[in-house]
XYZ file of C-alpha atoms in Angstrom:
65
model
C 51.956 -9.644 7.713
C 52.790 -10.063 11.567
C 51.108 -7.828 13.763
C 53.401 -7.367 16.869
C 52.353 -6.851 20.124
C 52.164 -8.011 23.562
C 50.969 -11.741 23.636
C 50.485 -14.281 26.240
C 48.987 -17.735 25.644
C 47.776 -20.754 27.461
C 49.081 -24.056 26.028
C 48.026 -27.551 26.631
C 50.111 -30.844 25.911
C 48.052 -33.784 26.167
C 49.211 -37.122 27.676
C 52.788 -36.005 28.626
C 54.747 -38.841 30.311
C 55.633 -38.808 34.196
C 58.951 -37.648 34.671
C 61.306 -34.286 35.040
C 61.616 -31.629 32.297
C 63.537 -28.385 31.499
C 61.433 -26.015 29.612
C 62.850 -23.138 27.417
C 60.883 -20.408 25.923
C 62.639 -18.741 22.904
C 62.635 -15.705 20.777
C 62.765 -17.413 17.373
C 64.017 -14.065 15.865
C 66.619 -13.176 18.241
C 67.570 -17.023 19.292
C 67.877 -15.508 22.794
C 65.973 -17.587 25.918
C 63.319 -15.501 27.367
C 62.419 -17.801 30.205
C 63.301 -21.425 31.411
C 61.888 -23.632 34.241
C 62.191 -26.969 35.400
C 59.007 -29.163 35.924
C 58.397 -32.633 37.738
C 55.423 -33.989 36.507
C 53.163 -37.069 37.672
C 52.008 -37.555 33.963
C 48.866 -36.353 31.894
C 47.917 -33.256 30.440
C 50.187 -30.371 30.912
C 49.004 -26.702 31.008
C 51.651 -24.053 29.808
C 51.455 -20.226 30.121
C 53.924 -18.532 27.663
C 55.950 -15.528 28.698
C 54.994 -12.257 26.866
C 56.336 -11.937 23.301
C 55.601 -9.571 20.373
C 55.323 -11.682 17.256
C 56.446 -15.570 18.191
C 57.460 -17.807 20.607
C 58.981 -21.053 20.675
C 59.286 -23.800 23.477
C 61.971 -26.385 23.707
C 61.195 -29.283 26.341
C 63.719 -31.804 27.219
C 63.213 -34.649 29.453
C 65.717 -35.067 32.245
C 67.164 -38.357 33.127
């Protein structure tokens, strides 16, 4: 059984190609966006901090052209 709380994590994505990205953090229960940001990356590993969430958080990352 999930244990609701106030969680915040750090994630590392390895070998992310260089480019511009749009990142969205989504509450999977409500489907609502909690936070979004635009990133301009030189490439390599990418360290991300999640927003505070209670049970689960989902992240959608789209490369911009």
